Short mmCIF file of C-alpha atoms (C1' of nucleotides) in Angstrom, two decimals:
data_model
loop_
_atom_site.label_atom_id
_atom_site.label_comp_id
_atom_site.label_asym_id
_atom_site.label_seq_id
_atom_site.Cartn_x
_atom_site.Cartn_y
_atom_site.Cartn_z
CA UNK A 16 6.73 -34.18 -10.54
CA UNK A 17 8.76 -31.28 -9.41
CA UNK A 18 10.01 -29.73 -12.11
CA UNK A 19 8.61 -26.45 -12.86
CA UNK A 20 9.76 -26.10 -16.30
CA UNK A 21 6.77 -28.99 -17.71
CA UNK A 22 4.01 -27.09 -15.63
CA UNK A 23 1.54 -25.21 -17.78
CA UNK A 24 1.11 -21.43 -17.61
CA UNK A 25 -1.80 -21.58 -15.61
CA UNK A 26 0.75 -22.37 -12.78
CA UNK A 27 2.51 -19.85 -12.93
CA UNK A 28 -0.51 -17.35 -12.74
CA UNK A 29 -2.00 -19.09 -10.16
CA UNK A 30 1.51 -19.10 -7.72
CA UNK A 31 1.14 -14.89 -8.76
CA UNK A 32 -2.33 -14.34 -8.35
CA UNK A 33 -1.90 -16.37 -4.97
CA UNK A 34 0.79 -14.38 -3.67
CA UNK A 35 -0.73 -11.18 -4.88
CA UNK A 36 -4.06 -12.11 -3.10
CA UNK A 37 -2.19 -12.90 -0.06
CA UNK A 38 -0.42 -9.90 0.33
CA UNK A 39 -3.50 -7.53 -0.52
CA UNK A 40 -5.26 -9.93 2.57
CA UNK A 41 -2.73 -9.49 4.85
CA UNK A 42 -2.83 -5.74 4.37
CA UNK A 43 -5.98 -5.62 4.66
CA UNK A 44 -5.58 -6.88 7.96
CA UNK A 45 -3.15 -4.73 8.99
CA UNK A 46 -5.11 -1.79 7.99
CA UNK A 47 -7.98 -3.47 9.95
CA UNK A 48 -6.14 -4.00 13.29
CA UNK A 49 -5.98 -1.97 16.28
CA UNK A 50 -2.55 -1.57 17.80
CA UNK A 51 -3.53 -1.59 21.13
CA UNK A 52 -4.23 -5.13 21.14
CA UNK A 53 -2.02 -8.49 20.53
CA UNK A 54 0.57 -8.14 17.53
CA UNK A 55 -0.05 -11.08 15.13
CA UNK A 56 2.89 -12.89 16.53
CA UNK A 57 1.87 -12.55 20.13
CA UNK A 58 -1.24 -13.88 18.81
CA UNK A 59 0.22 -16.74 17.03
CA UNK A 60 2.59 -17.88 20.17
CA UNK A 61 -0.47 -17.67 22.76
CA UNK A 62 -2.46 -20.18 20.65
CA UNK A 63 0.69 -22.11 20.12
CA UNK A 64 1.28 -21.81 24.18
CA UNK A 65 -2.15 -22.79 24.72
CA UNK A 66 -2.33 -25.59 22.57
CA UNK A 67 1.27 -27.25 23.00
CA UNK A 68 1.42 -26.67 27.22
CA UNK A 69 5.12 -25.62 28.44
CA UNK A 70 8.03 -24.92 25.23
CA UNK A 71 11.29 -23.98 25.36
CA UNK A 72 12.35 -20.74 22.74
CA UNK A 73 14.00 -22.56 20.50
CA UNK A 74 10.98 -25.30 19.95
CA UNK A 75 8.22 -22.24 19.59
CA UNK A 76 10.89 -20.71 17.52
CA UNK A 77 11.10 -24.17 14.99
CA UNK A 78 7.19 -24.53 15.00
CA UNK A 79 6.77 -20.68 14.32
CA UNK A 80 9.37 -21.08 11.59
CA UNK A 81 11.50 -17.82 12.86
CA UNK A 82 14.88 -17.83 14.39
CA UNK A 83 15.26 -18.49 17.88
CA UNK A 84 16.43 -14.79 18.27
CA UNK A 85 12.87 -13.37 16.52
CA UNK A 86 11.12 -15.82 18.93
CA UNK A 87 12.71 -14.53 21.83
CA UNK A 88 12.35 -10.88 20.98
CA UNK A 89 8.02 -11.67 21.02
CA UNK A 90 8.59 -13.74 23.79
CA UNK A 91 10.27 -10.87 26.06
CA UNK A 92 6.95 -8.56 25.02
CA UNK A 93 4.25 -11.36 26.05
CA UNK A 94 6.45 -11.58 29.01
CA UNK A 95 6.92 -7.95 29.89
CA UNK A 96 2.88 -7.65 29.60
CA UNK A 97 2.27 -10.56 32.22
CA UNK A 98 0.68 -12.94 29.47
CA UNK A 99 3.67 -15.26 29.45
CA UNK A 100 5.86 -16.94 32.00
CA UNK A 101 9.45 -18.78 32.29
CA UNK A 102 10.37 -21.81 34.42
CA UNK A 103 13.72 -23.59 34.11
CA UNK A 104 14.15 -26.88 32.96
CA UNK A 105 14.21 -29.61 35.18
CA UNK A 106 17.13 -31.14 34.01
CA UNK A 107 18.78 -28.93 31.15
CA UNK A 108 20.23 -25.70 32.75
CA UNK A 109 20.54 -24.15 28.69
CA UNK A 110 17.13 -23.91 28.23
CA UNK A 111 13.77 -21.91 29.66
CA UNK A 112 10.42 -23.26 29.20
CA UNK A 113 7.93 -20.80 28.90
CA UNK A 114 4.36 -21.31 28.93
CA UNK A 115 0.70 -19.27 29.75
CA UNK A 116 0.09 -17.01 32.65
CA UNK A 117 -3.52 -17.40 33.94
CA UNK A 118 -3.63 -13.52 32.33
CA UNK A 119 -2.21 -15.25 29.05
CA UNK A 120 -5.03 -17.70 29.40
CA UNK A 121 -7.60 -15.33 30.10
CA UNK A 122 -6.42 -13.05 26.85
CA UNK A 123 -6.42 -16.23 24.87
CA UNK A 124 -9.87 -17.41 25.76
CA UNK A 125 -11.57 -13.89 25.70
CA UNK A 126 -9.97 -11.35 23.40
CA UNK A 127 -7.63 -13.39 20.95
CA UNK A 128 -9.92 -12.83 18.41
CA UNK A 129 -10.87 -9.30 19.02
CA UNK A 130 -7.72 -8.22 16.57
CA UNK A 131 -9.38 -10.17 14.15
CA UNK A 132 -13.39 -9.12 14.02
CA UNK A 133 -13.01 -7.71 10.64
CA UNK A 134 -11.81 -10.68 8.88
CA UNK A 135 -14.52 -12.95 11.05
CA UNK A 136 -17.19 -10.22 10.22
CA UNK A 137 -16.15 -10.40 6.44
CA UNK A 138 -15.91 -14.44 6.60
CA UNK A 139 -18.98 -14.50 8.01
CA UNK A 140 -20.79 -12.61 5.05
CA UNK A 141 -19.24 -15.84 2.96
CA UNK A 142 -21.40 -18.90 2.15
CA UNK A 143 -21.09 -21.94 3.42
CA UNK A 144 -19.30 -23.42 0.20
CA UNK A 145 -16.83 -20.34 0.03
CA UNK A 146 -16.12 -20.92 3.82
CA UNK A 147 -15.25 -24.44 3.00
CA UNK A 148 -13.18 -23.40 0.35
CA UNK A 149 -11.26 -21.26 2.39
CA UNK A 150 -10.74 -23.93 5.18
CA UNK A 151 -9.78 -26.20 2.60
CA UNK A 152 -6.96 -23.49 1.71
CA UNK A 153 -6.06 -22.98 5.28
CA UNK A 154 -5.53 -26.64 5.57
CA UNK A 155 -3.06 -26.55 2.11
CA UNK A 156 -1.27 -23.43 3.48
CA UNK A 157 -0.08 -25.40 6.12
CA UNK A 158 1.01 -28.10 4.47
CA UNK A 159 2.73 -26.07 2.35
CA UNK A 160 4.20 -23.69 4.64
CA UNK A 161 5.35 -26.93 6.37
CA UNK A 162 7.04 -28.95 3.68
CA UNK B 23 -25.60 -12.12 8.07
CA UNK B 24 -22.85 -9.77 9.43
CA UNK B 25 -23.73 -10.33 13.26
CA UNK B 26 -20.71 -12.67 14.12
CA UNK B 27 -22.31 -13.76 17.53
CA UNK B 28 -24.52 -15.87 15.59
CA UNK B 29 -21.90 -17.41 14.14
CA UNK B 30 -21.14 -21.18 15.20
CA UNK B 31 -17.76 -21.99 16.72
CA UNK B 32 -16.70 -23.24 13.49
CA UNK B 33 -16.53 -19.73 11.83
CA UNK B 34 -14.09 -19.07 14.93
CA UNK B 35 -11.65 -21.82 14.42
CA UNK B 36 -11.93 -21.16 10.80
CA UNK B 37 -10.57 -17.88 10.97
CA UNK B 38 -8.00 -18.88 13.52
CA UNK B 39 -7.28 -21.47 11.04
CA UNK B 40 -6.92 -19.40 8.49
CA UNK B 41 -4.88 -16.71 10.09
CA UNK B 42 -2.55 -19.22 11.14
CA UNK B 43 -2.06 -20.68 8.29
CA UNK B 44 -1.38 -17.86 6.37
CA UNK B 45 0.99 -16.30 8.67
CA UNK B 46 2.73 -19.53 8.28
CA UNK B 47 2.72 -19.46 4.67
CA UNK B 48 4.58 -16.16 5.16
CA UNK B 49 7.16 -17.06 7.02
CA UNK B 50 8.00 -19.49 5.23
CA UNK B 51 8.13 -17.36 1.97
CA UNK B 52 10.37 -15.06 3.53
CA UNK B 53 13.12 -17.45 4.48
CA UNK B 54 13.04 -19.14 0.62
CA UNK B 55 13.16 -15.58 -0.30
CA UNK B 56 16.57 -14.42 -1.80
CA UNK B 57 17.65 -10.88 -0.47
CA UNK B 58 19.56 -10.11 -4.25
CA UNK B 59 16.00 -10.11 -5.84
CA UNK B 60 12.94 -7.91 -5.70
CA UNK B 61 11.25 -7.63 -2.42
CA UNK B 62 7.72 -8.76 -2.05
CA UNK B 63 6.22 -4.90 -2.42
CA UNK B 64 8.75 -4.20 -5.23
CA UNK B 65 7.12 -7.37 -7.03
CA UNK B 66 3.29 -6.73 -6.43
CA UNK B 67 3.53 -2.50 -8.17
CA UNK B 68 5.88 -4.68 -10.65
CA UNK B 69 3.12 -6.11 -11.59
CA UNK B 70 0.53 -3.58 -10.75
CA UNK B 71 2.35 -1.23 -13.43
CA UNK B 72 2.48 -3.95 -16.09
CA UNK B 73 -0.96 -4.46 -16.06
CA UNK B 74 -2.51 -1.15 -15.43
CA UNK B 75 -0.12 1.09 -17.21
CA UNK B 76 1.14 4.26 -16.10
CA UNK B 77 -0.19 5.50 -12.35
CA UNK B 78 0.04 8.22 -9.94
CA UNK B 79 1.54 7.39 -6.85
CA UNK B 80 -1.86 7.87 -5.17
CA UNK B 81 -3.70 5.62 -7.47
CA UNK B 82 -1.16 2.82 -6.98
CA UNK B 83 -1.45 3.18 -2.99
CA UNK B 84 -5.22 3.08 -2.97
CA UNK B 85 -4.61 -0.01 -5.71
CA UNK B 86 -2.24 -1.83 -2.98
CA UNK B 87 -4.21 -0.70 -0.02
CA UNK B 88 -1.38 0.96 1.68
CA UNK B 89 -0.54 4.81 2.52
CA UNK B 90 0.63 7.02 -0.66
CA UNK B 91 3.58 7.68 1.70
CA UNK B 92 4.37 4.06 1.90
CA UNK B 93 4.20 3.65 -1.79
CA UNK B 94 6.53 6.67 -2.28
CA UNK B 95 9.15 4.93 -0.64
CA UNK B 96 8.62 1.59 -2.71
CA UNK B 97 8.57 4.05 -5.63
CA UNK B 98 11.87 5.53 -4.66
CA UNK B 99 13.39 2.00 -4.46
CA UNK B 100 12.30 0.71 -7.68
CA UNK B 101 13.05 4.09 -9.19
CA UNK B 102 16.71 3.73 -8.17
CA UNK B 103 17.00 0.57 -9.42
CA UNK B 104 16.04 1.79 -12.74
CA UNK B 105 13.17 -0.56 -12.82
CA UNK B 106 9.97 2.40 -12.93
CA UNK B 107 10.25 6.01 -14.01
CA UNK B 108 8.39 9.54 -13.51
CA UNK B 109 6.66 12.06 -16.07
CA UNK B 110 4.64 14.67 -15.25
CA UNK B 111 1.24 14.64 -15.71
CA UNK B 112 0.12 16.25 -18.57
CA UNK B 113 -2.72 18.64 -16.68
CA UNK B 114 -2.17 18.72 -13.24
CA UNK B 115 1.28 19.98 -12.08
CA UNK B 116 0.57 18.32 -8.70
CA UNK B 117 0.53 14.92 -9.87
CA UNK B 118 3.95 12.48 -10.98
CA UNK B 119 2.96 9.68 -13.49
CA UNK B 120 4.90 6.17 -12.73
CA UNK B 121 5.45 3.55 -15.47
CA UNK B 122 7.88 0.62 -15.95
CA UNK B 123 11.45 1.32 -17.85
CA UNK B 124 12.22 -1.14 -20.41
CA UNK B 125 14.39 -2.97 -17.67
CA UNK B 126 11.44 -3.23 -15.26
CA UNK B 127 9.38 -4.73 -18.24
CA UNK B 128 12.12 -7.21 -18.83
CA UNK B 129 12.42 -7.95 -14.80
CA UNK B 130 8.71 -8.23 -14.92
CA UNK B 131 8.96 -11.03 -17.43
CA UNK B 132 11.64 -13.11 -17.23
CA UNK B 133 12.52 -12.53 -13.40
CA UNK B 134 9.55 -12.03 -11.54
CA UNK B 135 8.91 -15.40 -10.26
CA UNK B 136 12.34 -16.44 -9.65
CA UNK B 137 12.08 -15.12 -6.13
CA UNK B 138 8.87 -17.46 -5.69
CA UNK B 139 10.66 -20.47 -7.04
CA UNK B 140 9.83 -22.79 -3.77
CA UNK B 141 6.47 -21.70 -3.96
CA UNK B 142 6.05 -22.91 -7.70
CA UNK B 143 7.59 -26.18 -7.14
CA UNK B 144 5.80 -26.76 -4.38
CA UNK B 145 2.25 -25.99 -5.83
CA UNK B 146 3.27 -27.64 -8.76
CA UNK B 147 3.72 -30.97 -6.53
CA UNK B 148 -0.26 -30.78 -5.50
CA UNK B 149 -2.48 -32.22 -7.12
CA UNK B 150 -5.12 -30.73 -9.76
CA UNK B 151 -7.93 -30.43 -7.39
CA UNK B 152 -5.74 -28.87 -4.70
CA UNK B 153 -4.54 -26.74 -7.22
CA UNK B 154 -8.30 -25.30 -7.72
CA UNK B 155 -8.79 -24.53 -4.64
CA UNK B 156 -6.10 -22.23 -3.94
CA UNK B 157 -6.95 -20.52 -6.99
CA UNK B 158 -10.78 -20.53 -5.95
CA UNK B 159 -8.93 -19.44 -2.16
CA UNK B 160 -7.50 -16.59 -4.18
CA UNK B 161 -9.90 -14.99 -5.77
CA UNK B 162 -11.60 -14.98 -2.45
CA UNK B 163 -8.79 -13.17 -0.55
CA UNK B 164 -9.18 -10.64 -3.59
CA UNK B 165 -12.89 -10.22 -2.29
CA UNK B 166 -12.38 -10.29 1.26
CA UNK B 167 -9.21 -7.59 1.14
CA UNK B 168 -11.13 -4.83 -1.21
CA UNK B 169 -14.21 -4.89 0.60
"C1'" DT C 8 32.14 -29.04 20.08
"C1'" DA C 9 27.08 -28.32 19.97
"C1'" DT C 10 23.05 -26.17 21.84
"C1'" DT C 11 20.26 -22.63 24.45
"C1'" DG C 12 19.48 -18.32 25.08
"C1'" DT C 13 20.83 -13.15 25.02
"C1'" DT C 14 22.42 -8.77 23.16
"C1'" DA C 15 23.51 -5.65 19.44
"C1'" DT C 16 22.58 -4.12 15.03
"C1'" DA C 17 20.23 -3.74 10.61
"C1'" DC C 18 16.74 -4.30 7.02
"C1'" DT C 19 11.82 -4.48 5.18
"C1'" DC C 20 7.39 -2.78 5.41
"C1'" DT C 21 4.26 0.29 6.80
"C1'" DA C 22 2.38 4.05 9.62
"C1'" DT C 23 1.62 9.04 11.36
"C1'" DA C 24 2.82 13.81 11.25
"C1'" DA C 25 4.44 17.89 9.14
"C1'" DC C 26 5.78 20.12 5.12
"C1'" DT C 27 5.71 22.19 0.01
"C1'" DA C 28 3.55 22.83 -4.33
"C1'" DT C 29 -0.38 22.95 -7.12
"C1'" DA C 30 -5.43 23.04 -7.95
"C1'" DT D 10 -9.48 24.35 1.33
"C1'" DA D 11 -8.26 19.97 -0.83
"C1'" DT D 12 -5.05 17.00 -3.12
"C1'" DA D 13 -0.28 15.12 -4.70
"C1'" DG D 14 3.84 14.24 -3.31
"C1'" DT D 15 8.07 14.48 -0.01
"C1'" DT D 16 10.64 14.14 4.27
"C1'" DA D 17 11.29 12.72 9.04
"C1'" DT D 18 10.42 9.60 12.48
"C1'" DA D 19 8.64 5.40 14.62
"C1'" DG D 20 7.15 0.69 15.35
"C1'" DA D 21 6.46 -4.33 14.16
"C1'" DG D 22 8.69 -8.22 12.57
"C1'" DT D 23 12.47 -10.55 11.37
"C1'" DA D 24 17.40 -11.43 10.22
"C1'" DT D 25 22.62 -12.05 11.04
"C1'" DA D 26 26.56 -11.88 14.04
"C1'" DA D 27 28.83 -12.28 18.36
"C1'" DC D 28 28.60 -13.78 22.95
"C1'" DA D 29 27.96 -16.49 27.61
"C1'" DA D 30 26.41 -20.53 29.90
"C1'" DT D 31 25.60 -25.29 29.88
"C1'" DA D 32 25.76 -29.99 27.97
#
DNA sequence: TATTGTTATACTCTATAACTATA
DNA sequence: TATAGTTATAGAGTATAACAATA
């Protein structure tokens, strides 16, 4: 089942033309987005923040899939702009839990998606069955990414 | 059809879904990556050479949607390697033609996809329907990124 | 001894700006 | 003046290594 040697040819095109149409995407999106708004990563932690409630570093860090040290490196930016706040843990002196300011929750509710208008624009010009299509995908990246 | 406030909520989550996701996906690739083997940009004008034939530096940045500056650099690095090389074009003194040496055609074949290894196995454990629609996924990334 | 978090340093990828050479 | 390419510098994102504090 997991041996890559049996699987046809068509495999291996499809892992390259998937990676290739990733990385065209993503710069794409890069190209797209306006630096004076969220980074993707301070993106990706709010909405993680929002929809988890309180984490320590290292638990944002494991669901992010970085290294503790990258996590606290975006952590100290969402900080230093007054979107994220620490609190210690009630019984663990090691660890910090950090979790939304009200400006964190106001950026996350109103302009999280601002960074991303292009793509929405462009997904909205989609039809329904490609949109599915790419939710279905989303859904499988994840899994993937997660295995 | 491009007016995203008409757009139900379900367009939002899909492109937070989405995004997600694929940022996800990313990470992930980068920590199965091995740092001995091509990098992800070396890989995609790898195969951007193979298929197109020789290219100007400009023509492979607009090809890759990044800046002709950025693709010098990726140039320089696969150039040092001894995987692309350089002739001059045969009208216009201004312009440096790029093609793969015999030892980036060989890379190209045989060692290409060893860096995306994980990713093969792991696509090769879904099943056939999943299977179409990341390649369906794919080819839509391809549309959404050179529009 | 293991874990949490921090600090220091480095690498990849890409960008902008300023330059030279050629058209 | 416009285009191709180079060089210098910077920033985002992430990594590894070394450390201090706490468990």
């Amino acid at each position: 089942m997991t041996d890559i040697s049996s699987a046809p040819d068509s495999l291996e095109s499809a892992v390259t033309e998937l990676l290739r149409a990733t990385g065209l995407l993503l710069r794409r999106l890069r190209a797209e987005s306006n630096p004076s708004e969220l980074t993707w990563s301070e993106s990706m932690v709010l909405g993680r923040l929002e929809r988890s409630g309180w984490m320590t570093a290292a638990d944002l860090a494991r669901a992010e899939l970085v290294k503790p040290q990258s996590m606290g490196t975006t952590l100290a930016g969402l900080e230093q702009q007054g979107l994220v706040q620490r609190r210690p843990h009630p019984t663990d002196g090691r660890q910090v839990l950090f979790g939304l300011t009200d400006a964190g929750a106001a950026t996350r509710r109103g302009r999280a998606l601002l960074k991303h208008r292009w793509i929405a624009a462009a997904i909205g010009r989609l039809t329904p069955d490609e949109r599915r299509t790419l939710i279905a995908a989303a859904a499988l990246f994840k899994r993937l990414a997660e295995s």
